[in-house]
Amino acid sequence: MRFIGRGSLISEGRTPSYRECFGTIALGLTPIFLLLGIAAVAGSNTVTWNNQYVHGPSAIPVALLVVLFFSVVLGGVQKLGYLIYGLFRRKNAPAA
């Protein structure tokens, strides 16, 4: 993966792999869910598992499991969107 010029994978003519989609989603969601996990340690009703609120130190690992679940699902949706986008974009623009 190179970031020269516009720095976009799409401008290079390739779509990101599922691994890259999963990684970017996971890195983006982790700070948010860690903050929610820390709030649940303090007693806030921010983390649920099996329709029950999780409090105390066990809230942080549960929040990280939720991050993994959301990252798997949203990474797949993002990859699917890139594949659909690749079907409809122009392949090669004529040289000016």
PDB file of N, CA and C in Angstrom:
ATOM      1  N   MET A   1       0.857  -1.168   0.000  1.00  0.00           N
ATOM      2  CA  MET A   1       0.000   0.000   0.000  1.00  0.00           C
ATOM      3  C   MET A   1       0.901   1.227   0.000  1.00  0.00           C
ATOM      4  N   ARG A   2       0.724   2.080  -0.978  1.00  0.00           N
ATOM      5  CA  ARG A   2       1.536   3.286  -1.036  1.00  0.00           C
ATOM      6  C   ARG A   2       0.630   4.511  -0.984  1.00  0.00           C
ATOM      7  N   PHE A   3       1.164   5.557  -0.413  1.00  0.00           N
ATOM      8  CA  PHE A   3       0.400   6.784  -0.260  1.00  0.00           C
ATOM      9  C   PHE A   3       1.148   7.911  -0.954  1.00  0.00           C
ATOM     10  N   ILE A   4       1.108   7.896  -2.265  1.00  0.00           N
ATOM     11  CA  ILE A   4       1.758   8.922  -3.071  1.00  0.00           C
ATOM     12  C   ILE A   4       0.669   9.625  -3.866  1.00  0.00           C
ATOM     13  N   GLY A   5       0.828  10.898  -4.076  1.00  0.00           N
ATOM     14  CA  GLY A   5      -0.174  11.643  -4.817  1.00  0.00           C
ATOM     15  C   GLY A   5      -1.366  11.943  -3.927  1.00  0.00           C
ATOM     16  N   ARG A   6      -2.511  11.496  -4.349  1.00  0.00           N
ATOM     17  CA  ARG A   6      -3.729  11.772  -3.587  1.00  0.00           C
ATOM     18  C   ARG A   6      -3.827  10.908  -2.348  1.00  0.00           C
ATOM     19  N   GLY A   7      -3.082   9.823  -2.278  1.00  0.00           N
ATOM     20  CA  GLY A   7      -3.058   9.008  -1.072  1.00  0.00           C
ATOM     21  C   GLY A   7      -4.257   8.116  -0.890  1.00  0.00           C
ATOM     22  N   SER A   8      -4.992   7.861  -1.933  1.00  0.00           N
ATOM     23  CA  SER A   8      -6.191   7.042  -1.817  1.00  0.00           C
ATOM     24  C   SER A   8      -5.979   5.703  -2.499  1.00  0.00           C
ATOM     25  N   LEU A   9      -6.428   4.639  -1.842  1.00  0.00           N
ATOM     26  CA  LEU A   9      -6.336   3.322  -2.470  1.00  0.00           C
ATOM     27  C   LEU A   9      -7.207   3.253  -3.711  1.00  0.00           C
ATOM     28  N   ILE A  10      -8.319   3.952  -3.698  1.00  0.00           N
ATOM     29  CA  ILE A  10      -9.204   3.940  -4.855  1.00  0.00           C
ATOM     30  C   ILE A  10      -8.533   4.624  -6.039  1.00  0.00           C
ATOM     31  N   SER A  11      -7.768   5.703  -5.802  1.00  0.00           N
ATOM     32  CA  SER A  11      -7.099   6.383  -6.904  1.00  0.00           C
ATOM     33  C   SER A  11      -6.001   5.522  -7.506  1.00  0.00           C
ATOM     34  N   GLU A  12      -5.503   4.525  -6.758  1.00  0.00           N
ATOM     35  CA  GLU A  12      -4.522   3.595  -7.307  1.00  0.00           C
ATOM     36  C   GLU A  12      -5.187   2.536  -8.170  1.00  0.00           C
ATOM     37  N   GLY A  13      -6.493   2.444  -8.140  1.00  0.00           N
ATOM     38  CA  GLY A  13      -7.200   1.484  -8.959  1.00  0.00           C
ATOM     39  C   GLY A  13      -7.418   0.135  -8.292  1.00  0.00           C
ATOM     40  N   ARG A  14      -7.275   0.044  -6.988  1.00  0.00           N
ATOM     41  CA  ARG A  14      -7.532  -1.223  -6.311  1.00  0.00           C
ATOM     42  C   ARG A  14      -8.390  -0.960  -5.089  1.00  0.00           C
ATOM     43  N   THR A  15      -9.115  -1.979  -4.697  1.00  0.00           N
ATOM     44  CA  THR A  15      -9.930  -1.865  -3.494  1.00  0.00           C
ATOM     45  C   THR A  15      -9.165  -2.447  -2.319  1.00  0.00           C
ATOM     46  N   PRO A  16      -9.378  -1.922  -1.132  1.00  0.00           N
ATOM     47  CA  PRO A  16      -8.689  -2.465   0.038  1.00  0.00           C
ATOM     48  C   PRO A  16      -9.161  -3.885   0.345  1.00  0.00           C
ATOM     49  N   SER A  17      -8.281  -4.660   0.943  1.00  0.00           N
ATOM     50  CA  SER A  17      -8.632  -6.026   1.322  1.00  0.00           C
ATOM     51  C   SER A  17      -9.546  -5.996   2.545  1.00  0.00           C
ATOM     52  N   TYR A  18     -10.152  -7.155   2.843  1.00  0.00           N
ATOM     53  CA  TYR A  18     -10.999  -7.241   4.036  1.00  0.00           C
ATOM     54  C   TYR A  18     -10.170  -6.960   5.283  1.00  0.00           C
ATOM     55  N   ARG A  19      -8.924  -7.416   5.280  1.00  0.00           N
ATOM     56  CA  ARG A  19      -8.037  -7.184   6.426  1.00  0.00           C
ATOM     57  C   ARG A  19      -7.849  -5.686   6.674  1.00  0.00           C
ATOM     58  N   GLU A  20      -7.667  -4.919   5.610  1.00  0.00           N
ATOM     59  CA  GLU A  20      -7.507  -3.474   5.758  1.00  0.00           C
ATOM     60  C   GLU A  20      -8.812  -2.822   6.211  1.00  0.00           C
ATOM     61  N   CYS A  21      -9.936  -3.284   5.676  1.00  0.00           N
ATOM     62  CA  CYS A  21     -11.235  -2.747   6.100  1.00  0.00           C
ATOM     63  C   CYS A  21     -11.482  -3.040   7.574  1.00  0.00           C
ATOM     64  N   PHE A  22     -11.229  -4.286   7.980  1.00  0.00           N
ATOM     65  CA  PHE A  22     -11.415  -4.672   9.377  1.00  0.00           C
ATOM     66  C   PHE A  22     -10.503  -3.849  10.286  1.00  0.00           C
ATOM     67  N   GLY A  23      -9.245  -3.697   9.890  1.00  0.00           N
ATOM     68  CA  GLY A  23      -8.284  -2.967  10.720  1.00  0.00           C
ATOM     69  C   GLY A  23      -8.656  -1.513  10.920  1.00  0.00           C
ATOM     70  N   THR A  24      -9.080  -0.853   9.857  1.00  0.00           N
ATOM     71  CA  THR A  24      -9.423   0.563   9.998  1.00  0.00           C
ATOM     72  C   THR A  24     -10.675   0.754  10.848  1.00  0.00           C
ATOM     73  N   ILE A  25     -11.663  -0.118  10.663  1.00  0.00           N
ATOM     74  CA  ILE A  25     -12.878  -0.023  11.480  1.00  0.00           C
ATOM     75  C   ILE A  25     -12.550  -0.305  12.947  1.00  0.00           C
ATOM     76  N   ALA A  26     -11.745  -1.352  13.197  1.00  0.00           N
ATOM     77  CA  ALA A  26     -11.402  -1.720  14.576  1.00  0.00           C
ATOM     78  C   ALA A  26     -10.607  -0.610  15.257  1.00  0.00           C
ATOM     79  N   LEU A  27      -9.649  -0.029  14.540  1.00  0.00           N
ATOM     80  CA  LEU A  27      -8.860   1.053  15.140  1.00  0.00           C
ATOM     81  C   LEU A  27      -9.710   2.289  15.409  1.00  0.00           C
ATOM     82  N   GLY A  28     -10.709   2.520  14.603  1.00  0.00           N
ATOM     83  CA  GLY A  28     -11.585   3.665  14.826  1.00  0.00           C
ATOM     84  C   GLY A  28     -12.569   3.463  15.968  1.00  0.00           C
ATOM     85  N   LEU A  29     -13.050   2.231  16.133  1.00  0.00           N
ATOM     86  CA  LEU A  29     -14.057   1.971  17.163  1.00  0.00           C
ATOM     87  C   LEU A  29     -13.466   1.693  18.542  1.00  0.00           C
ATOM     88  N   THR A  30     -12.229   1.220  18.599  1.00  0.00           N
ATOM     89  CA  THR A  30     -11.643   0.817  19.878  1.00  0.00           C
ATOM     90  C   THR A  30     -11.615   1.935  20.913  1.00  0.00           C
ATOM     91  N   PRO A  31     -11.161   3.155  20.591  1.00  0.00           N
ATOM     92  CA  PRO A  31     -11.166   4.198  21.636  1.00  0.00           C
ATOM     93  C   PRO A  31     -12.566   4.518  22.159  1.00  0.00           C
ATOM     94  N   ILE A  32     -13.556   4.496  21.278  1.00  0.00           N
ATOM     95  CA  ILE A  32     -14.925   4.798  21.702  1.00  0.00           C
ATOM     96  C   ILE A  32     -15.432   3.737  22.674  1.00  0.00           C
ATOM     97  N   PHE A  33     -15.218   2.460  22.313  1.00  0.00           N
ATOM     98  CA  PHE A  33     -15.729   1.384  23.164  1.00  0.00           C
ATOM     99  C   PHE A  33     -14.912   1.240  24.447  1.00  0.00           C
ATOM    100  N   LEU A  34     -13.629   1.577  24.402  1.00  0.00           N
ATOM    101  CA  LEU A  34     -12.851   1.583  25.647  1.00  0.00           C
ATOM    102  C   LEU A  34     -13.376   2.650  26.599  1.00  0.00           C
ATOM    103  N   LEU A  35     -13.726   3.793  26.062  1.00  0.00           N
ATOM    104  CA  LEU A  35     -14.306   4.847  26.892  1.00  0.00           C
ATOM    105  C   LEU A  35     -15.634   4.389  27.498  1.00  0.00           C
ATOM    106  N   LEU A  36     -16.449   3.695  26.708  1.00  0.00           N
ATOM    107  CA  LEU A  36     -17.705   3.160  27.239  1.00  0.00           C
ATOM    108  C   LEU A  36     -17.441   2.082  28.288  1.00  0.00           C
ATOM    109  N   GLY A  37     -16.406   1.264  28.076  1.00  0.00           N
ATOM    110  CA  GLY A  37     -16.046   0.242  29.063  1.00  0.00           C
ATOM    111  C   GLY A  37     -15.577   0.853  30.366  1.00  0.00           C
ATOM    112  N   ILE A  38     -14.791   1.916  30.281  1.00  0.00           N
ATOM    113  CA  ILE A  38     -14.320   2.600  31.491  1.00  0.00           C
ATOM    114  C   ILE A  38     -15.496   3.233  32.230  1.00  0.00           C
ATOM    115  N   ALA A  39     -16.448   3.776  31.469  1.00  0.00           N
ATOM    116  CA  ALA A  39     -17.645   4.336  32.110  1.00  0.00           C
ATOM    117  C   ALA A  39     -18.451   3.240  32.800  1.00  0.00           C
ATOM    118  N   ALA A  40     -18.490   2.046  32.211  1.00  0.00           N
ATOM    119  CA  ALA A  40     -19.218   0.935  32.837  1.00  0.00           C
ATOM    120  C   ALA A  40     -18.509   0.447  34.088  1.00  0.00           C
ATOM    121  N   VAL A  41     -17.181   0.543  34.130  1.00  0.00           N
ATOM    122  CA  VAL A  41     -16.447   0.186  35.349  1.00  0.00           C
ATOM    123  C   VAL A  41     -16.870   1.107  36.486  1.00  0.00           C
ATOM    124  N   ALA A  42     -17.134   2.365  36.149  1.00  0.00           N
ATOM    125  CA  ALA A  42     -17.549   3.334  37.160  1.00  0.00           C
ATOM    126  C   ALA A  42     -19.021   3.205  37.531  1.00  0.00           C
ATOM    127  N   GLY A  43     -19.767   2.323  36.865  1.00  0.00           N
ATOM    128  CA  GLY A  43     -21.156   2.099  37.244  1.00  0.00           C
ATOM    129  C   GLY A  43     -22.184   2.576  36.243  1.00  0.00           C
ATOM    130  N   SER A  44     -21.752   3.128  35.136  1.00  0.00           N
ATOM    131  CA  SER A  44     -22.693   3.599  34.128  1.00  0.00           C
ATOM    132  C   SER A  44     -23.254   2.424  33.322  1.00  0.00           C
ATOM    133  N   ASN A  45     -24.480   2.548  32.856  1.00  0.00           N
ATOM    134  CA  ASN A  45     -25.113   1.490  32.063  1.00  0.00           C
ATOM    135  C   ASN A  45     -24.802   1.687  30.579  1.00  0.00           C
ATOM    136  N   THR A  46     -23.551   1.453  30.191  1.00  0.00           N
ATOM    137  CA  THR A  46     -23.148   1.672  28.806  1.00  0.00           C
ATOM    138  C   THR A  46     -22.801   0.399  28.060  1.00  0.00           C
ATOM    139  N   VAL A  47     -22.517  -0.698  28.739  1.00  0.00           N
ATOM    140  CA  VAL A  47     -22.133  -1.953  28.084  1.00  0.00           C
ATOM    141  C   VAL A  47     -23.167  -3.014  28.437  1.00  0.00           C
ATOM    142  N   THR A  48     -23.747  -3.632  27.408  1.00  0.00           N
ATOM    143  CA  THR A  48     -24.713  -4.709  27.639  1.00  0.00           C
ATOM    144  C   THR A  48     -24.225  -5.989  26.984  1.00  0.00           C
ATOM    145  N   TRP A  49     -24.545  -7.103  27.621  1.00  0.00           N
ATOM    146  CA  TRP A  49     -24.237  -8.420  27.087  1.00  0.00           C
ATOM    147  C   TRP A  49     -25.383  -9.337  27.480  1.00  0.00           C
ATOM    148  N   ASN A  50     -26.014  -9.965  26.511  1.00  0.00           N
ATOM    149  CA  ASN A  50     -27.135 -10.864  26.757  1.00  0.00           C
ATOM    150  C   ASN A  50     -28.289 -10.126  27.454  1.00  0.00           C
ATOM    151  N   ASN A  51     -28.544  -8.905  26.988  1.00  0.00           N
ATOM    152  CA  ASN A  51     -29.611  -8.049  27.518  1.00  0.00           C
ATOM    153  C   ASN A  51     -29.452  -7.719  28.998  1.00  0.00           C
ATOM    154  N   GLN A  52     -28.233  -7.743  29.504  1.00  0.00           N
ATOM    155  CA  GLN A  52     -27.957  -7.344  30.882  1.00  0.00           C
ATOM    156  C   GLN A  52     -26.790  -6.368  30.876  1.00  0.00           C
ATOM    157  N   TYR A  53     -26.885  -5.362  31.732  1.00  0.00           N
ATOM    158  CA  TYR A  53     -25.792  -4.404  31.842  1.00  0.00           C
ATOM    159  C   TYR A  53     -24.614  -5.052  32.545  1.00  0.00           C
ATOM    160  N   VAL A  54     -23.418  -4.730  32.070  1.00  0.00           N
ATOM    161  CA  VAL A  54     -22.194  -5.263  32.665  1.00  0.00           C
ATOM    162  C   VAL A  54     -21.504  -4.112  33.380  1.00  0.00           C
ATOM    163  N   HIS A  55     -21.180  -4.319  34.652  1.00  0.00           N
ATOM    164  CA  HIS A  55     -20.499  -3.309  35.456  1.00  0.00           C
ATOM    165  C   HIS A  55     -19.211  -3.897  35.997  1.00  0.00           C
ATOM    166  N   GLY A  56     -18.344  -3.026  36.477  1.00  0.00           N
ATOM    167  CA  GLY A  56     -17.106  -3.475  37.107  1.00  0.00           C
ATOM    168  C   GLY A  56     -16.020  -3.781  36.090  1.00  0.00           C
ATOM    169  N   PRO A  57     -14.956  -4.421  36.555  1.00  0.00           N
ATOM    170  CA  PRO A  57     -13.801  -4.682  35.684  1.00  0.00           C
ATOM    171  C   PRO A  57     -14.114  -5.584  34.493  1.00  0.00           C
ATOM    172  N   SER A  58     -15.153  -6.383  34.572  1.00  0.00           N
ATOM    173  CA  SER A  58     -15.486  -7.259  33.443  1.00  0.00           C
ATOM    174  C   SER A  58     -16.076  -6.489  32.260  1.00  0.00           C
ATOM    175  N   ALA A  59     -16.382  -5.224  32.438  1.00  0.00           N
ATOM    176  CA  ALA A  59     -16.972  -4.441  31.354  1.00  0.00           C
ATOM    177  C   ALA A  59     -15.963  -4.140  30.252  1.00  0.00           C
ATOM    178  N   ILE A  60     -14.687  -4.013  30.594  1.00  0.00           N
ATOM    179  CA  ILE A  60     -13.691  -3.684  29.568  1.00  0.00           C
ATOM    180  C   ILE A  60     -13.484  -4.841  28.594  1.00  0.00           C
ATOM    181  N   PRO A  61     -13.287  -6.096  29.049  1.00  0.00           N
ATOM    182  CA  PRO A  61     -13.185  -7.181  28.063  1.00  0.00           C
ATOM    183  C   PRO A  61     -14.459  -7.374  27.238  1.00  0.00           C
ATOM    184  N   VAL A  62     -15.608  -7.153  27.851  1.00  0.00           N
ATOM    185  CA  VAL A  62     -16.862  -7.266  27.098  1.00  0.00           C
ATOM    186  C   VAL A  62     -16.926  -6.174  26.035  1.00  0.00           C
ATOM    187  N   ALA A  63     -16.500  -4.972  26.373  1.00  0.00           N
ATOM    188  CA  ALA A  63     -16.484  -3.884  25.392  1.00  0.00           C
ATOM    189  C   ALA A  63     -15.541  -4.211  24.237  1.00  0.00           C
ATOM    190  N   LEU A  64     -14.408  -4.839  24.523  1.00  0.00           N
ATOM    191  CA  LEU A  64     -13.478  -5.218  23.452  1.00  0.00           C
ATOM    192  C   LEU A  64     -14.061  -6.328  22.575  1.00  0.00           C
ATOM    193  N   LEU A  65     -14.819  -7.245  23.163  1.00  0.00           N
ATOM    194  CA  LEU A  65     -15.501  -8.263  22.358  1.00  0.00           C
ATOM    195  C   LEU A  65     -16.555  -7.633  21.447  1.00  0.00           C
ATOM    196  N   VAL A  66     -17.235  -6.626  21.959  1.00  0.00           N
ATOM    197  CA  VAL A  66     -18.231  -5.933  21.148  1.00  0.00           C
ATOM    198  C   VAL A  66     -17.547  -5.202  19.993  1.00  0.00           C
ATOM    199  N   VAL A  67     -16.362  -4.631  20.249  1.00  0.00           N
ATOM    200  CA  VAL A  67     -15.593  -3.984  19.178  1.00  0.00           C
ATOM    201  C   VAL A  67     -15.260  -4.996  18.089  1.00  0.00           C
ATOM    202  N   LEU A  68     -14.816  -6.181  18.476  1.00  0.00           N
ATOM    203  CA  LEU A  68     -14.492  -7.202  17.481  1.00  0.00           C
ATOM    204  C   LEU A  68     -15.719  -7.582  16.655  1.00  0.00           C
ATOM    205  N   PHE A  69     -16.846  -7.772  17.314  1.00  0.00           N
ATOM    206  CA  PHE A  69     -18.067  -8.130  16.601  1.00  0.00           C
ATOM    207  C   PHE A  69     -18.462  -7.038  15.606  1.00  0.00           C
ATOM    208  N   PHE A  70     -18.511  -5.792  16.064  1.00  0.00           N
ATOM    209  CA  PHE A  70     -18.878  -4.696  15.177  1.00  0.00           C
ATOM    210  C   PHE A  70     -17.872  -4.540  14.043  1.00  0.00           C
ATOM    211  N   SER A  71     -16.592  -4.753  14.327  1.00  0.00           N
ATOM    212  CA  SER A  71     -15.572  -4.609  13.292  1.00  0.00           C
ATOM    213  C   SER A  71     -15.705  -5.681  12.220  1.00  0.00           C
ATOM    214  N   VAL A  72     -16.030  -6.901  12.625  1.00  0.00           N
ATOM    215  CA  VAL A  72     -16.235  -7.975  11.645  1.00  0.00           C
ATOM    216  C   VAL A  72     -17.413  -7.636  10.736  1.00  0.00           C
ATOM    217  N   VAL A  73     -18.516  -7.213  11.329  1.00  0.00           N
ATOM    218  CA  VAL A  73     -19.714  -6.919  10.539  1.00  0.00           C
ATOM    219  C   VAL A  73     -19.505  -5.682   9.670  1.00  0.00           C
ATOM    220  N   LEU A  74     -19.047  -4.591  10.262  1.00  0.00           N
ATOM    221  CA  LEU A  74     -18.890  -3.352   9.499  1.00  0.00           C
ATOM    222  C   LEU A  74     -17.752  -3.436   8.488  1.00  0.00           C
ATOM    223  N   GLY A  75     -16.698  -4.195   8.794  1.00  0.00           N
ATOM    224  CA  GLY A  75     -15.630  -4.406   7.820  1.00  0.00           C
ATOM    225  C   GLY A  75     -16.137  -5.152   6.604  1.00  0.00           C
ATOM    226  N   GLY A  76     -17.006  -6.140   6.825  1.00  0.00           N
ATOM    227  CA  GLY A  76     -17.607  -6.856   5.703  1.00  0.00           C
ATOM    228  C   GLY A  76     -18.513  -5.971   4.872  1.00  0.00           C
ATOM    229  N   VAL A  77     -19.287  -5.132   5.529  1.00  0.00           N
ATOM    230  CA  VAL A  77     -20.165  -4.203   4.810  1.00  0.00           C
ATOM    231  C   VAL A  77     -19.330  -3.203   4.012  1.00  0.00           C
ATOM    232  N   GLN A  78     -18.236  -2.724   4.606  1.00  0.00           N
ATOM    233  CA  GLN A  78     -17.371  -1.783   3.905  1.00  0.00           C
ATOM    234  C   GLN A  78     -16.736  -2.444   2.685  1.00  0.00           C
ATOM    235  N   LYS A  79     -16.248  -3.666   2.835  1.00  0.00           N
ATOM    236  CA  LYS A  79     -15.644  -4.387   1.715  1.00  0.00           C
ATOM    237  C   LYS A  79     -16.673  -4.635   0.619  1.00  0.00           C
ATOM    238  N   LEU A  80     -17.890  -5.008   1.002  1.00  0.00           N
ATOM    239  CA  LEU A  80     -18.959  -5.200   0.027  1.00  0.00           C
ATOM    240  C   LEU A  80     -19.255  -3.898  -0.722  1.00  0.00           C
ATOM    241  N   GLY A  81     -19.251  -2.792  -0.004  1.00  0.00           N
ATOM    242  CA  GLY A  81     -19.459  -1.495  -0.644  1.00  0.00           C
ATOM    243  C   GLY A  81     -18.361  -1.162  -1.634  1.00  0.00           C
ATOM    244  N   TYR A  82     -17.117  -1.465  -1.292  1.00  0.00           N
ATOM    245  CA  TYR A  82     -16.014  -1.240  -2.226  1.00  0.00           C
ATOM    246  C   TYR A  82     -16.163  -2.117  -3.466  1.00  0.00           C
ATOM    247  N   LEU A  83     -16.591  -3.361  -3.287  1.00  0.00           N
ATOM    248  CA  LEU A  83     -16.768  -4.246  -4.439  1.00  0.00           C
ATOM    249  C   LEU A  83     -17.887  -3.751  -5.352  1.00  0.00           C
ATOM    250  N   ILE A  84     -18.989  -3.303  -4.771  1.00  0.00           N
ATOM    251  CA  ILE A  84     -20.086  -2.766  -5.577  1.00  0.00           C
ATOM    252  C   ILE A  84     -19.650  -1.481  -6.266  1.00  0.00           C
ATOM    253  N   TYR A  85     -18.928  -0.637  -5.558  1.00  0.00           N
ATOM    254  CA  TYR A  85     -18.420   0.602  -6.150  1.00  0.00           C
ATOM    255  C   TYR A  85     -17.502   0.290  -7.327  1.00  0.00           C
ATOM    256  N   GLY A  86     -16.673  -0.745  -7.194  1.00  0.00           N
ATOM    257  CA  GLY A  86     -15.760  -1.122  -8.270  1.00  0.00           C
ATOM    258  C   GLY A  86     -16.476  -1.586  -9.524  1.00  0.00           C
ATOM    259  N   LEU A  87     -17.686  -2.088  -9.393  1.00  0.00           N
ATOM    260  CA  LEU A  87     -18.442  -2.519 -10.568  1.00  0.00           C
ATOM    261  C   LEU A  87     -18.958  -1.342 -11.388  1.00  0.00           C
ATOM    262  N   PHE A  88     -19.209  -0.210 -10.744  1.00  0.00           N
ATOM    263  CA  PHE A  88     -19.848   0.908 -11.420  1.00  0.00           C
ATOM    264  C   PHE A  88     -18.926   2.083 -11.727  1.00  0.00           C
ATOM    265  N   ARG A  89     -17.720   2.097 -11.212  1.00  0.00           N
ATOM    266  CA  ARG A  89     -16.844   3.236 -11.505  1.00  0.00           C
ATOM    267  C   ARG A  89     -16.241   3.085 -12.897  1.00  0.00           C
ATOM    268  N   ARG A  90     -15.763   4.185 -13.431  1.00  0.00           N
ATOM    269  CA  ARG A  90     -15.119   4.146 -14.741  1.00  0.00           C
ATOM    270  C   ARG A  90     -13.779   3.457 -14.615  1.00  0.00           C
ATOM    271  N   LYS A  91     -13.489   2.573 -15.530  1.00  0.00           N
ATOM    272  CA  LYS A  91     -12.243   1.801 -15.455  1.00  0.00           C
ATOM    273  C   LYS A  91     -11.034   2.675 -15.756  1.00  0.00           C
ATOM    274  N   ASN A  92     -10.984   3.285 -16.917  1.00  0.00           N
ATOM    275  CA  ASN A  92      -9.857   4.142 -17.298  1.00  0.00           C
ATOM    276  C   ASN A  92     -10.396   5.399 -17.960  1.00  0.00           C
ATOM    277  N   ALA A  93      -9.994   6.519 -17.431  1.00  0.00           N
ATOM    278  CA  ALA A  93     -10.395   7.782 -18.035  1.00  0.00           C
ATOM    279  C   ALA A  93      -9.492   8.045 -19.238  1.00  0.00           C
ATOM    280  N   PRO A  94     -10.034   8.604 -20.306  1.00  0.00           N
ATOM    281  CA  PRO A  94      -9.188   8.898 -21.471  1.00  0.00           C
ATOM    282  C   PRO A  94      -8.159   9.969 -21.134  1.00  0.00           C
ATOM    283  N   ALA A  95      -6.973   9.821 -21.714  1.00  0.00           N
ATOM    284  CA  ALA A  95      -5.890  10.782 -21.458  1.00  0.00           C
ATOM    285  C   ALA A  95      -6.242  12.119 -22.081  1.00  0.00           C
ATOM    286  N   ALA A  96      -5.992  13.181 -21.355  1.00  0.00           N
ATOM    287  CA  ALA A  96      -6.329  14.518 -21.850  1.00  0.00           C
ATOM    288  C   ALA A  96      -5.174  15.142 -22.575  1.00  0.00           C
TER     289      ALA A  96
END
